[in-house]
XYZ file of C-alpha atoms in Angstrom:
184
model
C -15.958 39.915 -79.159
C -16.509 38.785 -75.550
C -15.984 35.080 -76.441
C -12.634 36.129 -78.318
C -11.423 37.804 -75.392
C -12.398 35.170 -72.956
C -10.271 32.624 -74.937
C -7.466 35.260 -75.355
C -7.653 35.110 -79.034
C -6.935 38.021 -81.146
C -9.901 37.389 -83.596
C -12.875 34.991 -84.483
C -10.690 33.430 -87.149
C -7.774 32.673 -85.010
C -10.306 31.169 -82.607
C -12.202 29.073 -84.981
C -8.518 27.843 -86.514
C -7.297 26.716 -82.864
C -10.199 24.634 -81.425
C -7.867 21.838 -80.916
C -5.919 24.008 -78.499
C -9.232 25.243 -76.734
C -10.898 21.852 -76.284
C -10.113 19.661 -73.218
C -10.899 15.904 -73.452
C -13.796 16.880 -71.384
C -14.835 19.401 -73.983
C -14.590 16.854 -76.632
C -16.775 14.328 -74.881
C -19.358 17.445 -74.166
C -19.261 18.166 -77.936
C -20.275 14.585 -78.700
C -23.112 14.658 -76.350
C -24.223 17.783 -77.965
C -24.150 16.464 -81.351
C -25.966 13.502 -80.044
C -28.646 15.604 -78.702
C -29.220 17.458 -82.025
C -29.306 14.297 -83.571
C -31.981 13.154 -81.400
C -33.854 16.239 -82.374
C -33.580 18.114 -78.992
C -33.876 21.602 -79.759
C -31.738 22.822 -76.524
C -28.674 21.570 -75.313
C -26.820 22.901 -71.898
C -23.775 21.729 -70.061
C -20.878 22.558 -67.925
C -17.282 21.857 -69.323
C -13.730 22.776 -69.130
C -11.988 24.636 -72.109
C -8.572 26.244 -72.254
C -7.304 29.590 -73.428
C -5.092 29.736 -76.184
C -2.396 30.602 -73.804
C -3.470 27.029 -72.134
C -5.180 28.286 -69.005
C -8.225 26.164 -68.098
C -11.463 27.607 -67.264
C -14.952 26.527 -66.642
C -17.845 27.386 -69.183
C -21.597 26.976 -69.526
C -22.446 26.068 -72.857
C -25.998 26.543 -74.212
C -26.876 25.554 -77.670
C -30.172 25.761 -79.394
C -31.957 25.349 -82.726
C -34.639 27.577 -83.706
C -37.939 25.418 -83.943
C -38.528 25.827 -87.769
C -34.804 24.902 -88.853
C -34.674 21.975 -91.324
C -30.837 21.873 -91.240
C -28.404 23.106 -88.800
C -27.547 26.480 -90.761
C -28.699 28.191 -87.786
C -27.415 27.288 -84.440
C -27.480 29.557 -81.453
C -24.692 29.125 -78.982
C -23.979 30.630 -75.597
C -20.610 30.412 -73.632
C -20.423 31.857 -70.376
C -17.173 31.766 -68.216
C -18.134 30.164 -64.879
C -14.887 29.563 -63.321
C -15.748 31.881 -60.422
C -18.938 30.359 -59.726
C -17.392 27.090 -59.792
C -14.499 28.000 -57.292
C -17.263 29.693 -55.063
C -19.334 26.340 -55.214
C -16.130 24.450 -54.435
C -15.585 26.712 -51.368
C -19.126 26.356 -50.077
C -18.879 22.573 -50.472
C -15.490 22.349 -48.351
C -17.247 24.909 -45.578
C -20.231 22.610 -45.513
C -17.902 19.413 -44.989
C -16.039 21.424 -42.470
C -19.170 22.124 -40.641
C -20.279 18.509 -40.966
C -16.980 17.347 -39.287
C -17.507 20.019 -36.385
C -20.967 18.810 -35.997
C -19.632 15.216 -35.719
C -17.094 16.039 -33.231
C -19.915 18.263 -31.192
C -22.291 14.911 -31.194
C -19.519 12.765 -30.122
C -18.460 15.321 -27.072
C -22.107 15.570 -26.058
C -23.325 11.911 -26.671
C -20.408 10.427 -24.626
C -18.291 10.991 -21.217
C -15.635 8.833 -22.439
C -12.578 10.678 -23.617
C -11.332 7.857 -25.834
C -14.496 7.886 -27.946
C -14.477 11.711 -28.491
C -10.781 11.685 -29.425
C -11.292 8.714 -32.030
C -14.364 10.721 -33.572
C -11.582 13.968 -33.694
C -8.771 12.159 -35.034
C -11.038 10.358 -37.541
C -12.434 13.885 -38.784
C -8.940 15.469 -38.662
C -7.846 12.696 -41.061
C -10.954 13.279 -43.624
C -10.887 17.065 -43.223
C -7.191 17.306 -43.872
C -6.886 14.823 -46.404
C -3.982 12.896 -44.419
C -3.207 9.283 -44.424
C -2.420 8.812 -40.747
C -3.030 10.933 -37.744
C -2.634 10.572 -33.760
C -3.616 12.421 -30.689
C -0.666 12.786 -28.166
C -2.054 13.942 -24.488
C 0.303 15.857 -22.328
C 1.017 14.218 -18.862
C 1.912 16.974 -16.455
C 3.667 14.547 -13.876
C 6.161 13.125 -16.446
C 6.325 16.136 -18.692
C 5.551 13.962 -21.664
C 3.104 13.733 -24.488
C 1.740 10.261 -24.737
C -0.202 8.484 -27.424
C -3.860 8.506 -26.849
C -5.287 7.379 -30.282
C -4.414 7.392 -33.878
C -5.868 6.218 -37.269
C -4.142 5.446 -40.391
C -0.902 4.091 -39.515
C 0.659 0.906 -41.105
C 2.035 -0.617 -37.698
C 1.140 -0.225 -34.116
C 4.511 1.212 -33.205
C 3.083 4.668 -32.905
C 0.853 3.444 -29.846
C 4.311 3.400 -27.948
C 4.900 7.069 -28.248
C 6.269 8.960 -25.365
C 7.770 12.610 -26.103
C 9.346 15.047 -24.075
C 8.228 18.601 -24.408
C 10.398 20.145 -27.300
C 11.242 16.573 -28.629
C 10.214 16.031 -32.331
C 7.692 17.979 -34.166
C 4.841 17.223 -31.777
C 6.850 17.879 -28.770
C 8.236 21.272 -30.121
C 4.588 22.169 -31.347
C 3.092 21.547 -27.621
C 6.576 23.337 -25.950
C 6.117 26.336 -28.322
C 2.129 26.349 -28.397
C 2.071 26.723 -32.366
C 1.842 24.677 -35.375
C 5.252 23.294 -36.566
């Protein structure tokens, strides 16, 4: 009954007649690996894969299948299906947090290892590119004498035109962000 509700089915019969809806491409490939494991006389098979509910929502499962040791055919197979969607989300969140910590550590090392501002800013912009998943990023420094933001370093740009950037406070998104002291 738990498996029936996990797949948002009304009965075991409905679920069994809807396997083509439930299986994703990943699940079909996993099923093939499962069959090959049994063909090769492996009594236990376990894997993580993606399935769909009958309403089309994808979720992650841990599939464990076992054959009793004295079985001569496949008439008795033990199958366990566990919804691990929340666990996978938590793992992904932890992975992202570790990546963020690694980025902070790289910036920290750059700051403590070098007194050269340009080197520290290069590390900072490279980490920003990686962590934010953007194609390009630049750092503009404020010059209090001219009241402008001037290009200091950047990464990922197709041309060098960005290196000539000089913005007044309030001009463009970067100038507005600096003037208003908030993310634009």
